[in-house]
Short mmCIF file of C-alpha atoms and ligand atoms in Angstrom, two decimals:
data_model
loop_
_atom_site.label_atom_id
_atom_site.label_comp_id
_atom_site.label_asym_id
_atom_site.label_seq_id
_atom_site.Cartn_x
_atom_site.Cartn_y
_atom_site.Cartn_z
CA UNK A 1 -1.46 18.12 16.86
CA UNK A 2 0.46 16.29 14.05
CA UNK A 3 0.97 12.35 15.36
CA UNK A 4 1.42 13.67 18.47
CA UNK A 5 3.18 16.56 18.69
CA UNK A 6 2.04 20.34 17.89
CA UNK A 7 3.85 21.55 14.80
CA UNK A 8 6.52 24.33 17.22
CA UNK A 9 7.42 20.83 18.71
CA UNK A 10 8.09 19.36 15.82
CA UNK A 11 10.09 22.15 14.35
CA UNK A 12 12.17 21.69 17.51
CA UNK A 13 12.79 18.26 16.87
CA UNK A 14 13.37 18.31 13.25
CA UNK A 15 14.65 21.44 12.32
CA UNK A 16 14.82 20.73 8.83
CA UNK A 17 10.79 20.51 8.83
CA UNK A 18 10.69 24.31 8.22
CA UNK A 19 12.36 24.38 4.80
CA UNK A 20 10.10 21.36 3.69
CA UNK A 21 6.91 22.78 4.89
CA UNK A 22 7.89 26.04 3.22
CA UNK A 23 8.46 23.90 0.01
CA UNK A 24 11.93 24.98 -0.08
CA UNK A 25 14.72 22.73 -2.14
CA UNK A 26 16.24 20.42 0.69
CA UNK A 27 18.98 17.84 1.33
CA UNK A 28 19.12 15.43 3.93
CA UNK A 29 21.78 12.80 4.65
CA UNK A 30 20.86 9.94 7.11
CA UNK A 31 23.23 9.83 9.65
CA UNK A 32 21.94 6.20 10.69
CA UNK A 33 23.37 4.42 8.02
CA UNK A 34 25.05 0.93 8.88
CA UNK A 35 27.07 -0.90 6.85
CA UNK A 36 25.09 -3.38 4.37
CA UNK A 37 26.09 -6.96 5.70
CA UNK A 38 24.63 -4.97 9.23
CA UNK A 39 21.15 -3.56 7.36
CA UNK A 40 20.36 -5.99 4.99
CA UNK A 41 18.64 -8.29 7.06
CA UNK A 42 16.19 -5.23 8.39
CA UNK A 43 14.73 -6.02 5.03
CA UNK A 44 12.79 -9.45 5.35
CA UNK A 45 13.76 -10.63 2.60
CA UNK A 46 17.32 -12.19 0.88
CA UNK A 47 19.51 -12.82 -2.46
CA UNK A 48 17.85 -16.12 -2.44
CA UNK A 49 14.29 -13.83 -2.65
CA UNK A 50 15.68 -12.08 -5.80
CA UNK A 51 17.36 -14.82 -7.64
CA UNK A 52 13.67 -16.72 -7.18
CA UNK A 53 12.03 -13.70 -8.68
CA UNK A 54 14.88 -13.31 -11.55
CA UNK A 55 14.33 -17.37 -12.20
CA UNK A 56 10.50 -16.62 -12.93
CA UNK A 57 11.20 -13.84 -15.39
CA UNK A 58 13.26 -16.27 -16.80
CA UNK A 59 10.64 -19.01 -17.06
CA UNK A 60 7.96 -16.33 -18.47
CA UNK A 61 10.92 -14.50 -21.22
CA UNK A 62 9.66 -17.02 -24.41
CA UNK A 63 6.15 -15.81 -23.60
CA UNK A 64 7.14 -11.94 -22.57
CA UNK A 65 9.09 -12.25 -26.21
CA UNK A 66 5.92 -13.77 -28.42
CA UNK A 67 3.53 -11.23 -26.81
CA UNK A 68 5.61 -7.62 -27.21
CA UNK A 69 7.78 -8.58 -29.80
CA UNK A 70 10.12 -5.35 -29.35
CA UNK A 71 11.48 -7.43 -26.40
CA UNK A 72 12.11 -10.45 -28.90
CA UNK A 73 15.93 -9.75 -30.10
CA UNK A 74 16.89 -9.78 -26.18
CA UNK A 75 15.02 -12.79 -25.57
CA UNK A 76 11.78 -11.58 -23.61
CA UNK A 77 13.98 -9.67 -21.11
CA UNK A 78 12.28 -6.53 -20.10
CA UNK A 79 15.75 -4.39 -19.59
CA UNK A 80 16.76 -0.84 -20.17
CA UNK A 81 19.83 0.74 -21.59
CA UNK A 82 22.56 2.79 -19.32
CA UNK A 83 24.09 5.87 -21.28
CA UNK A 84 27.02 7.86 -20.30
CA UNK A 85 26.39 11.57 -19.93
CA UNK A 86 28.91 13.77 -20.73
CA UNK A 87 27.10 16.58 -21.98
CA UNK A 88 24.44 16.76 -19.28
CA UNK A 89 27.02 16.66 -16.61
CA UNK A 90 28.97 19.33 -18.51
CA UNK A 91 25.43 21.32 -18.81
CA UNK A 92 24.54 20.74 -15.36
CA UNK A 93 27.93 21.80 -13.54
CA UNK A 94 27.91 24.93 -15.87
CA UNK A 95 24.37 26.11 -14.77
CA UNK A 96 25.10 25.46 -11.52
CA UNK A 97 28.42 26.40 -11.06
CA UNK A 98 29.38 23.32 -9.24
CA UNK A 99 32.92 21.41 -9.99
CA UNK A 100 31.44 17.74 -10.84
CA UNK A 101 33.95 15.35 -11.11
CA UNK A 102 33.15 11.36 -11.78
CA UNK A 103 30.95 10.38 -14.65
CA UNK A 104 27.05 10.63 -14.76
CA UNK A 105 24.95 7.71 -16.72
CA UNK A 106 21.33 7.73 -16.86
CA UNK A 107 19.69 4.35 -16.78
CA UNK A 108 16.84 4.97 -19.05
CA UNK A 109 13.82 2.91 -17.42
CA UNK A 110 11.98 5.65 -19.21
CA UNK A 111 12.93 3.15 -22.20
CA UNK A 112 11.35 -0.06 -20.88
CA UNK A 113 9.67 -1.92 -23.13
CA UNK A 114 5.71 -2.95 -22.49
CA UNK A 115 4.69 0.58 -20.41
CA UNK A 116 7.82 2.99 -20.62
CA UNK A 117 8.38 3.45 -17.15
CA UNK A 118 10.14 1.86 -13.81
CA UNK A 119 6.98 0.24 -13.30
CA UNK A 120 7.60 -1.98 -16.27
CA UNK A 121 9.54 -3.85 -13.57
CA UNK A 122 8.00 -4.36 -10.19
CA UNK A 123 4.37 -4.25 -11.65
CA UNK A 124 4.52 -6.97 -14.78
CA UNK A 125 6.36 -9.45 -12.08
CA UNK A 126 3.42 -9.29 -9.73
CA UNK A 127 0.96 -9.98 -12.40
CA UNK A 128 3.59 -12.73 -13.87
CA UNK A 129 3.87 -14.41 -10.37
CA UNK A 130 0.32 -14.14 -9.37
CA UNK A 131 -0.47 -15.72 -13.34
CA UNK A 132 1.93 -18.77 -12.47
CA UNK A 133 0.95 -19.24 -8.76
CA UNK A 134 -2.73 -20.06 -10.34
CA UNK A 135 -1.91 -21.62 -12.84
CA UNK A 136 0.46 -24.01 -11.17
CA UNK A 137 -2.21 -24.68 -8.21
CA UNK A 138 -4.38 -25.76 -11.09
CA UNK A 139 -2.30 -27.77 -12.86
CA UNK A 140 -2.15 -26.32 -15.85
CA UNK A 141 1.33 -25.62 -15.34
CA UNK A 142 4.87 -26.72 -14.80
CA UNK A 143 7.65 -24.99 -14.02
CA UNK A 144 9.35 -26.70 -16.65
CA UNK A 145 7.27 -26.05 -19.25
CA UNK A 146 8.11 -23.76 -22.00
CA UNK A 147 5.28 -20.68 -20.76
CA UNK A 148 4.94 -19.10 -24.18
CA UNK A 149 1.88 -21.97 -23.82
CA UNK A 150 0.21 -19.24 -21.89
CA UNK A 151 -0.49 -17.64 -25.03
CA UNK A 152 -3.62 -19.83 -25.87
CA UNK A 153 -7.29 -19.37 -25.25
CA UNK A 154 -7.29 -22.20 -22.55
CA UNK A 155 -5.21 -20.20 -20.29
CA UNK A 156 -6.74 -16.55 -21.29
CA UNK A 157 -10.29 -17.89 -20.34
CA UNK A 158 -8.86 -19.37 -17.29
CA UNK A 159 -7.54 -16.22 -16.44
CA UNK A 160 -10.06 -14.43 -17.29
CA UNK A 161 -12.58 -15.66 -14.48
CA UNK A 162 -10.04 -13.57 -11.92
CA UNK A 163 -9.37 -10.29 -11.16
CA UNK A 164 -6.57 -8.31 -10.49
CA UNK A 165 -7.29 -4.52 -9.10
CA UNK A 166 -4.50 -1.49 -8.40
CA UNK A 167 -4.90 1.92 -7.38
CA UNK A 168 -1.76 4.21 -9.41
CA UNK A 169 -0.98 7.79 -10.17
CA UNK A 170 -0.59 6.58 -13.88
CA UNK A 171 2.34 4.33 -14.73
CA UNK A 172 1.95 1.36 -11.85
CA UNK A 173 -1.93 0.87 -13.50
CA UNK A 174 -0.22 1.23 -17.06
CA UNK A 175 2.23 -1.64 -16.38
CA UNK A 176 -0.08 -4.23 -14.53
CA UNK A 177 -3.23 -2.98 -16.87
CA UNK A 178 -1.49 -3.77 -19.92
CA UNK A 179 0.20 -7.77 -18.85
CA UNK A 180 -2.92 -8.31 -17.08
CA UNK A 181 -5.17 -7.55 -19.76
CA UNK A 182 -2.98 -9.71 -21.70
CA UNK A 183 -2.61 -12.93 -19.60
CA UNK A 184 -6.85 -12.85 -19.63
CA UNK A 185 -7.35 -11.11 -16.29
CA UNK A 186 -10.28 -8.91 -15.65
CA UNK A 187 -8.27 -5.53 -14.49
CA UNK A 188 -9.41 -2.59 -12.63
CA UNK A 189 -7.28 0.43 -12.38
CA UNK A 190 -8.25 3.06 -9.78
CA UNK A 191 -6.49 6.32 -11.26
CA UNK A 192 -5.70 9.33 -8.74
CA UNK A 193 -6.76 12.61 -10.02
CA UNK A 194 -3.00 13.58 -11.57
CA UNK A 195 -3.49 10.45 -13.97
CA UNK A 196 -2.82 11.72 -17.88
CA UNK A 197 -5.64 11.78 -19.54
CA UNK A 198 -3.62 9.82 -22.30
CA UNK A 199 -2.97 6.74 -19.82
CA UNK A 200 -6.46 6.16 -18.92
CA UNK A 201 -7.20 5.95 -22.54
CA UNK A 202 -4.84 3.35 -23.46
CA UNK A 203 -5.57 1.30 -20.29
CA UNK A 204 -9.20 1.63 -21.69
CA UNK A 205 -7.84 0.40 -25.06
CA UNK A 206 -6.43 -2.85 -24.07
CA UNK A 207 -10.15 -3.35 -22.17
CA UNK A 208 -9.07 -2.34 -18.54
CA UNK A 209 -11.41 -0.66 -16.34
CA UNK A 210 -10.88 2.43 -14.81
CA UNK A 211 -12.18 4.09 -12.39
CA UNK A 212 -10.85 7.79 -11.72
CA UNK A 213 -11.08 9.27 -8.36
CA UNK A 214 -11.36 12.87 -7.76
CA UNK A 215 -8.86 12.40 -4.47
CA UNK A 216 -5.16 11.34 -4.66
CA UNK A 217 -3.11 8.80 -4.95
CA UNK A 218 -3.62 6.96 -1.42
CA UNK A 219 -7.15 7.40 -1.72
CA UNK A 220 -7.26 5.85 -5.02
CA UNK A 221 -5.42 2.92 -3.01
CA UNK A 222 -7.57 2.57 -0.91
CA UNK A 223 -10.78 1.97 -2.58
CA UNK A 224 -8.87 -0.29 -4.72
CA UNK A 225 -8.27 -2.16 -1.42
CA UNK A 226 -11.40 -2.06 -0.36
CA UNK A 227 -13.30 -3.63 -3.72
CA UNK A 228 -10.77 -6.08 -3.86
CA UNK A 229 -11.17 -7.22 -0.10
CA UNK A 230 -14.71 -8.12 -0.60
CA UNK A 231 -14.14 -10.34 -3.56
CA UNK A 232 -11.66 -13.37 -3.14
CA UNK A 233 -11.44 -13.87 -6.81
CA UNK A 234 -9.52 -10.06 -6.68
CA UNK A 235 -6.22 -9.81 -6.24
CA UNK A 236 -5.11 -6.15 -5.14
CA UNK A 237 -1.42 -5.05 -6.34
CA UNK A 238 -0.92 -3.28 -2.95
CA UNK A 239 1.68 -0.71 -3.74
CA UNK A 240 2.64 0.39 -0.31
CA UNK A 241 3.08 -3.04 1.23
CA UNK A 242 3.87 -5.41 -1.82
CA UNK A 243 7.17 -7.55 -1.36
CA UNK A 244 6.61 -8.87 -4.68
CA UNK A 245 6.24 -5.38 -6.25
CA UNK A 246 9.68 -4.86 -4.28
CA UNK A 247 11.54 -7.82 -5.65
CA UNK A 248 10.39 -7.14 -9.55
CA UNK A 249 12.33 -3.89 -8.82
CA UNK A 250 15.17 -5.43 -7.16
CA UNK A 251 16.44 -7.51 -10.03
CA UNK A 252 17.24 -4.50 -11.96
CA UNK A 253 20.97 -4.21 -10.30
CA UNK A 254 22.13 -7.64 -11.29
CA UNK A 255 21.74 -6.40 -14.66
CA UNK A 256 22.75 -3.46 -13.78
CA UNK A 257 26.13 -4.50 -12.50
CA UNK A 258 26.44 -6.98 -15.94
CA UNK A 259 25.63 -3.51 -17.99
CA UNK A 260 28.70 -1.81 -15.82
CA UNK A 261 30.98 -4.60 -16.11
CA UNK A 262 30.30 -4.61 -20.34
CA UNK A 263 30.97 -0.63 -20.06
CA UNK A 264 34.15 -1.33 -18.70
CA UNK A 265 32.82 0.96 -15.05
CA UNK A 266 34.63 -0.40 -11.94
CA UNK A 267 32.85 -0.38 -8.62
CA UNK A 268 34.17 -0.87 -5.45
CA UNK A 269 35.28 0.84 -2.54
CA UNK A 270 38.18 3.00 -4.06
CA UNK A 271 35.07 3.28 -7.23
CA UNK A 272 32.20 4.22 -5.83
CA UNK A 273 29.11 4.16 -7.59
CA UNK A 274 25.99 6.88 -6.68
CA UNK A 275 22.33 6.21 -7.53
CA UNK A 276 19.92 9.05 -7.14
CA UNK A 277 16.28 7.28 -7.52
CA UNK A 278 12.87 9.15 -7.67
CA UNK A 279 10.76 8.45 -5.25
CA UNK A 280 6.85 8.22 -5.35
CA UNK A 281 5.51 5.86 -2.64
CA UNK A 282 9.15 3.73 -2.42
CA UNK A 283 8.34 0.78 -3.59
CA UNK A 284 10.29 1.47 -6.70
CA UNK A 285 13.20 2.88 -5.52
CA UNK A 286 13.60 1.09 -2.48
CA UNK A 287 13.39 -2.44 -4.26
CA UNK A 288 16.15 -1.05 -6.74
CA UNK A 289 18.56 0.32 -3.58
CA UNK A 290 17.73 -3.03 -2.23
CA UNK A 291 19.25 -4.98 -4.70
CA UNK A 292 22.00 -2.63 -5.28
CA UNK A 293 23.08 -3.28 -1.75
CA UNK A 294 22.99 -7.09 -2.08
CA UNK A 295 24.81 -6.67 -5.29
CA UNK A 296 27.48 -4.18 -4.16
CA UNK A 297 26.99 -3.63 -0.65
CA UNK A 298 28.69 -0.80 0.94
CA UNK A 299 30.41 0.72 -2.56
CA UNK A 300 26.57 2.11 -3.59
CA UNK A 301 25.87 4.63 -2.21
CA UNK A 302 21.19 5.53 -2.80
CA UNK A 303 19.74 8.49 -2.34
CA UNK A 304 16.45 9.25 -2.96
CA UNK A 305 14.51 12.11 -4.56
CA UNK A 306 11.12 13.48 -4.59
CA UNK A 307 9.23 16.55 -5.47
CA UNK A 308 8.81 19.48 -2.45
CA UNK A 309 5.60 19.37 -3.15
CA UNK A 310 5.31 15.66 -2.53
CA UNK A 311 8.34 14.71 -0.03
CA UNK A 312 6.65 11.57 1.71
CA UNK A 313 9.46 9.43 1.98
CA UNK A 314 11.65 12.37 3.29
CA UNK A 315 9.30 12.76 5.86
CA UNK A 316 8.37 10.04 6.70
CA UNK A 317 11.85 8.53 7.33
CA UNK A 318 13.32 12.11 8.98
CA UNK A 319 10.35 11.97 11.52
CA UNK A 320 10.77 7.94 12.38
CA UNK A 321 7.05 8.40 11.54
CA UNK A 322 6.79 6.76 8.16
CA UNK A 323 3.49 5.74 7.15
CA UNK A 324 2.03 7.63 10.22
CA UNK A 325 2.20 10.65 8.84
CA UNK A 326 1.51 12.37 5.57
CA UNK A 327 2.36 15.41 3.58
CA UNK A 328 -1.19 17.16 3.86
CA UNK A 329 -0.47 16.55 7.82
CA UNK A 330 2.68 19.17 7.62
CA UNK A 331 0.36 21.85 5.23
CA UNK A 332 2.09 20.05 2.04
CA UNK A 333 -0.16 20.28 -0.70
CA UNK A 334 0.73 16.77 -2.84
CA UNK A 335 0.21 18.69 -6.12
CA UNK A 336 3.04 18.24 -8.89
CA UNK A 337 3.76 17.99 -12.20
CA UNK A 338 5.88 15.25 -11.47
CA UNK A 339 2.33 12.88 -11.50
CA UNK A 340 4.66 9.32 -11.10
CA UNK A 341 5.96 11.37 -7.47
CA UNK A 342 2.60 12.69 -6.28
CA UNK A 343 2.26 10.82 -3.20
CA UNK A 344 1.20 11.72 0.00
CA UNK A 345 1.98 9.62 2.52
CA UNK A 346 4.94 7.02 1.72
CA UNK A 347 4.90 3.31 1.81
CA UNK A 348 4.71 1.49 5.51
CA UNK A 349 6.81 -1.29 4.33
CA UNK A 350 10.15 0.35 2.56
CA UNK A 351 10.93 3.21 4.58
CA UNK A 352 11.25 1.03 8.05
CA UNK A 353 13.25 -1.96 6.25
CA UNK A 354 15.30 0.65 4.02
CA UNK A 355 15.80 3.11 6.89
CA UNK A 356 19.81 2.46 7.38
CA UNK A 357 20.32 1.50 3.73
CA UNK A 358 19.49 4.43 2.21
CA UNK A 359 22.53 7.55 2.51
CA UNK A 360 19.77 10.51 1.78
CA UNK A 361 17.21 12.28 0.28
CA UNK A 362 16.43 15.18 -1.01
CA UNK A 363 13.45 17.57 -2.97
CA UNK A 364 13.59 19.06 -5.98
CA UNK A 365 10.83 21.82 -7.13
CA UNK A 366 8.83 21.62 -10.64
CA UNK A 367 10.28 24.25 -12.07
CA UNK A 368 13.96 22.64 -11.96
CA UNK A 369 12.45 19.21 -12.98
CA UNK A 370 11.19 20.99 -15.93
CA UNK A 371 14.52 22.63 -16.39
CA UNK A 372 16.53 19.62 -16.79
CA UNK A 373 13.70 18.12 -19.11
CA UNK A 374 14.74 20.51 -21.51
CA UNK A 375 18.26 20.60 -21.18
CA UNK A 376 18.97 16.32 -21.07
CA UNK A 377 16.55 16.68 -24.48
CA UNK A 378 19.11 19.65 -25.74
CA UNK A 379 22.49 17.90 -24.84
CA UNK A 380 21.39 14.61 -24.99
CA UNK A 381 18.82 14.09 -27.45
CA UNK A 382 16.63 12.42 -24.63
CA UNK A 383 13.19 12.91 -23.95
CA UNK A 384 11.95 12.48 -20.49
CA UNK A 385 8.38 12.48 -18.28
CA UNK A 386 9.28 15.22 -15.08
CA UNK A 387 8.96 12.85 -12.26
CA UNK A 388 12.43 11.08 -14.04
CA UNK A 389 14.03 13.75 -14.07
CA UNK A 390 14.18 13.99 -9.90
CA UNK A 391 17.17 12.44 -10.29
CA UNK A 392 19.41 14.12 -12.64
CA UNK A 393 19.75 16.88 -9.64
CA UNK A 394 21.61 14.10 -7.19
CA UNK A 395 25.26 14.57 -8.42
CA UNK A 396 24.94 18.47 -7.12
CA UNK A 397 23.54 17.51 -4.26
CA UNK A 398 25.79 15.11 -2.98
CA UNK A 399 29.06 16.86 -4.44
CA UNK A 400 27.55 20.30 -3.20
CA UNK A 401 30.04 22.11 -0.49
CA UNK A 402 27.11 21.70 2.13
CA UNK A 403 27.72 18.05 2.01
CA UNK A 404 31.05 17.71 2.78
CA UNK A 405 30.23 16.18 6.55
CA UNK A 406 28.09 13.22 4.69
CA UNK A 407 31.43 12.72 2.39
CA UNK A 408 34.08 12.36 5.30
CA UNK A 409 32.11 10.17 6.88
CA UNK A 410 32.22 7.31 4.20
CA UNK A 411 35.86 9.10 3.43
CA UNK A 412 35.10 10.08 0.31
CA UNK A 413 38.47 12.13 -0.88
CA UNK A 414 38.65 14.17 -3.97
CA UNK A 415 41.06 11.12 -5.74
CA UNK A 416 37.76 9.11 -4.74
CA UNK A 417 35.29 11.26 -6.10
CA UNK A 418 37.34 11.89 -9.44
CA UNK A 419 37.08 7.75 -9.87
CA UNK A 420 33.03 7.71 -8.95
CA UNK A 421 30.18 6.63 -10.98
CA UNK A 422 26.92 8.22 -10.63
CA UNK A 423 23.68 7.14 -12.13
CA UNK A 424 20.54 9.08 -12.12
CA UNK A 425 17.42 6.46 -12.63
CA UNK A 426 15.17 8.18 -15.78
CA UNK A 427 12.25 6.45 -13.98
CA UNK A 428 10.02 6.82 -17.48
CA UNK A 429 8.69 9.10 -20.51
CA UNK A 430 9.08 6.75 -23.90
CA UNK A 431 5.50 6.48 -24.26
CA UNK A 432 4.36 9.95 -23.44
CA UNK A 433 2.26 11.45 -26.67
CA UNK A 434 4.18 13.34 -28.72
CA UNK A 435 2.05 16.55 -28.15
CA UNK A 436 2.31 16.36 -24.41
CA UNK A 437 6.08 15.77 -24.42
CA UNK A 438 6.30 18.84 -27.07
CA UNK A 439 4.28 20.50 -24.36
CA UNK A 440 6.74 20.11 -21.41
CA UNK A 441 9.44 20.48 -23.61
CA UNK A 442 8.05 24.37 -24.21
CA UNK A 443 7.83 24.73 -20.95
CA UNK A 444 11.19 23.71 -19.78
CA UNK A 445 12.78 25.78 -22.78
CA UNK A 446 11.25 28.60 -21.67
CA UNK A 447 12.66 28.26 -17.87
CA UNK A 448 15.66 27.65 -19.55
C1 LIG B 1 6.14 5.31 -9.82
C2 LIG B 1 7.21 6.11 -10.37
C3 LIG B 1 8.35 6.43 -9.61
C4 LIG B 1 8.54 6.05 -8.17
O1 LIG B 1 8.22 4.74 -7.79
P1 LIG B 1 7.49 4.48 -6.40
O2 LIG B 1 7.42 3.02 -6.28
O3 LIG B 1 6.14 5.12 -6.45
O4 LIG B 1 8.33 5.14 -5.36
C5 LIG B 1 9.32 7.18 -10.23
N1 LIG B 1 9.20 7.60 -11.51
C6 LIG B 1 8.13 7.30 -12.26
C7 LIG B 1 8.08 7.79 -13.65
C8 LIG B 1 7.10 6.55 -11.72
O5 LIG B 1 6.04 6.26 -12.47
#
C-alpha cells in the first residue's frame, strides 16, 4: 500500500503514474489553475512580505558590496543577467523538429555572485535576516544604520557564539555556508550523498562543518533538524518549510520585470511570458513563480521541471499527496546527475500554497540534460551544472502538438505565441571546477 492505496489503484486514479514510475519523459498540465488575484492568497504570505524582504537586502547591499567585492559595481545587489537565445532556440527546434516561435532568454542564476547558483538567493536572505533579527534584539543594531558595520570583530564574535545548521544536496549548504561563515556564525552543513566532492571542500575552506551522510537529501534534512532542535542557540535553515527561504527567492521577479522592461520585452496578456523553473524540493522555484504572479499575475505562465529520476514535486502535486508521499514510495530511485534536483519527497509547504499557481510540470531524463549542456555551451558559449539545464526543455514542451488542450484553455493563438517570451531559469554552474565542467561537457558532446 502506497498512502493508502495499492499501486493498480493508483494507476487507476492517476494514469499518468505509469510513465513516471517507468521513468519515462512526461508532461503534465494542471488543470486546477485559477486565476492569480483568486490563488494568491492560498500562499500565506503578500507583496507587502516581499517588498519587506527586498527592503532588508537593501539595508545589508553596503555590507554584501565590502565583503564580495564582485558585487561592488552594482551596489551589493546579488542579481543575475537575462540573455536572449537565439541560437539555442534555433538548435533546439532543429533537433527536435518542433516549430518554436517567441523568443527564449535564459536567466543565468548559474551567474550569481557569492555561490553560483539559485540558492545565492533564498539561502544568503535567511542567514541575512536571521543576522539582523539578533542583532537588532541586542541592540547592536538599527535599521538605520549603515550595516557594512557588521564587518567588525564586535559583531563576528557576537555571531559567532550561534549556530546556524542546513541539510543540502550541494548548493543550498554552499550559499548559507559561505554568508554564514562570514557574518561569524558557527555553520554546519549536512551534505546528502550526491554532494560534489568539490563543494564540501570549499565549505570546509571558509571553516564550515560538514557532515556527509551516506542517505539522501531528506535524510540529510533531517538530522540537520534534529541537532539543531536540541540546541536553542541553532538555527536550522529548514528547506522544505522555510517562508523566508521562499521570499529570498521571490524578489528575483521584480528585478526580473525591471531587466524585461530595460530589454525592451513586453508582457501582458496579448505578450505572454513562460518560465520553465527546475525543481529540487520547491522552495526555489516556487518562491520565484510566487513572485512572478504578484508581479504579473495571470500573463506568466510557471511550469516546473525535474529529473524522472527525481519527480517529487510532480508527484506530489498530481497525487494531492504532496509531502505524503515520496519517489522511493512509487519504485523511483532519486539517483541523478542533476545533484541540485535529487530530491525525494518535495517540500510540504510550496506544493499546497502553489498548487493552482503553477500551469505544469514536467521530467526530463539525464541524458537530455546532458545534451543541452553541450549544445547551450556550443551555440551559446555558456557553461552550465545539469540540474539548470531542466529548463531549457520547457519551450518544447509547452509548444509541443500534445499540448494544444493546455493552450486553448488560456487561448493561446498562434499570433499569441509568435509575440511570447519564454525564459528558462539556468538555476547554477559558474563555480563548478573547470575539470568537472570539462567532464560533463565530454559527456554531453558525445550524446550529441
Ligand atoms: C536547489 C537547486 C534547484 C531547485 O531548487 P529547490 O528549492 O530545491 O526546488 C535548481 N537548480 C539548482 C542548480 C539547485 O541547486
Amino acid at each position: 500500500m502506497i498512502a493508502g492505496k495499492t499501486i493498480e489503484q493508483w494507476l487507476e486514479s492517476n494514469p499518468l503514474l505509469g510513465d513516471l514510475i517507468k521513468l519515462k519523459e512526461v508532461t503534465w498540465c494542471n488543470d486546477g489553475v485559477a486565476p492569480a488575484a483568486e490563488a494568491l492568497p492560498d500562499v500565506g504570505l503578500t507583496a507587502d512580505d516581499v517588498k519587506d524582504a527586498s527592503a532588508r537586502l537593501q539595508r545589508f547591499a553596503p555590507y554584501i558590496a565590502r565583503k564580495f567585492p564582485e558585487t561592488e559595481p552594482v551596489g551589493g545587489v546579488i542579481e543575475s543577467p537575462i540573455r536572449g537565445v537565439p541560437f539555442l532556440q534555433d538548435a533546439l527546434s532543429k533537433l527536435k523538429g518542433t516549430e518554436l516561435p517567441g523568443l527564449l532568454w535564459l536567466k543565468l542564476d548559474s551567474h550569481l555572485p557569492i555561490s553560483g547558483s539559485i540558492k545565492a538567493r533564498g539561502g544568503i536572505y535567511e542567514v541575512l535576516k536571521h543576522a539582523e533579527t539578533l542583532a537588532l534584539k541586542e541592540g547592536l543594531l538599527v535599521e538605520t544604520d549603515d550595516y557594512s558595520k557588521l564587518d567588525s570583530d564586535e559583531f563576528r564574535e557576537f555571531f559567532s557564539a550561534y549556530k546556524i545548521a542546513v541539510g543540502s544536496t550541494g548548493n543550498l549548504g554552499l550559499s548559507i555556508g559561505i554568508m554564514g561563515a562570514v557574518l561569524g556564525f558557527n555553520v554546519t552543513v549536512h551534505m546528502s550523498s550526491d554532494a560534489r566532492e568539490w563543494k564540501k571542500t570549499k565549505l570546509r575552506s571558509h571553516g564550515v562543518k560538514v557532515v556527509e551522510h551516506a542517505a539522501d537529501y531528506s535524510a540529510a534534512v533531517e538530522v540537520g533538524r534534529q541537532e539543531a532542535a536540541a540546541d536553542p542557540k541553532c538555527h536550522f535553515i529548514d528547506d522544505e518549510n522555510s517562508r523566508n527561504l521562499f521570499l529570498g527567492y521571490a524578489i528575483a521577479a521584480e528585478r526580473l520585470k525591471k531587466q524585461l522592461e530595460a530589454s525592451q520585452v513586453v508582457v501582458d496578456a496579448e505578450h505572454p511570458l513562460f518560465v520553465y523553473l527546475p525543481c529540487g524540493v520547491g522552495g526555489g522555484p516556487g518562491g520565484v513563480a510566487f513572485g512572478l504572479k504578484l508581479t504579473f499575475g495571470d500573463a506568466v505562465h510557471c511550469v516546473f521541471a525535474e529529473p524522472t529520476h527525481s519527480p517529487c514535486m510532480l508527484l506530489g502535486v498530481y497525487t494531492g499527496k504532496h509531502d505524503a508521499v515520496s519517489v522511493q514510495d512509487f519504485g523511483i530511485d532519486n539517483i541523478t546527475a542533476a545533484d541540485g534536483l535529487a530530491v525525494g519527497r518535495p517540500s510540504g509547504f510550496v506544493g499546497k500554497a502553489m498548487r493552482r499557481l503553477i500551469d505544469g510540470y514536467y521530467t526530463v531524463n539525464d541524458e537530455e540534460l546532458y545534451r543541452f549542456l553541450a549544445l547551450t555551451e556550443r551555440v551559446e558559449g555558456i557553461r552550465l551544472e545539469p540540474s539548470a539545464l531542466a529548463g531549457v526543455a520547457g519551450m518544447l514542451r509547452i509548444l509541443a502538438p500534445e499540448q494544444s488542450t493546455y493552450r486553448q484553455r488560456f487561448g493561446m493563438s498562434s499570433e499569441i505565441l509568435e509575440r511570447a517570451t519564454h525564459i528558462a531559469w539556468a538555476t547554477g554552474g559558474s563555480m563548478v571546477p573547470e575539470a568537472e565542467m570539462d567532464a560533463y561537457l565530454a559527456k554531453g558532446r558525445e550524446i550529441l
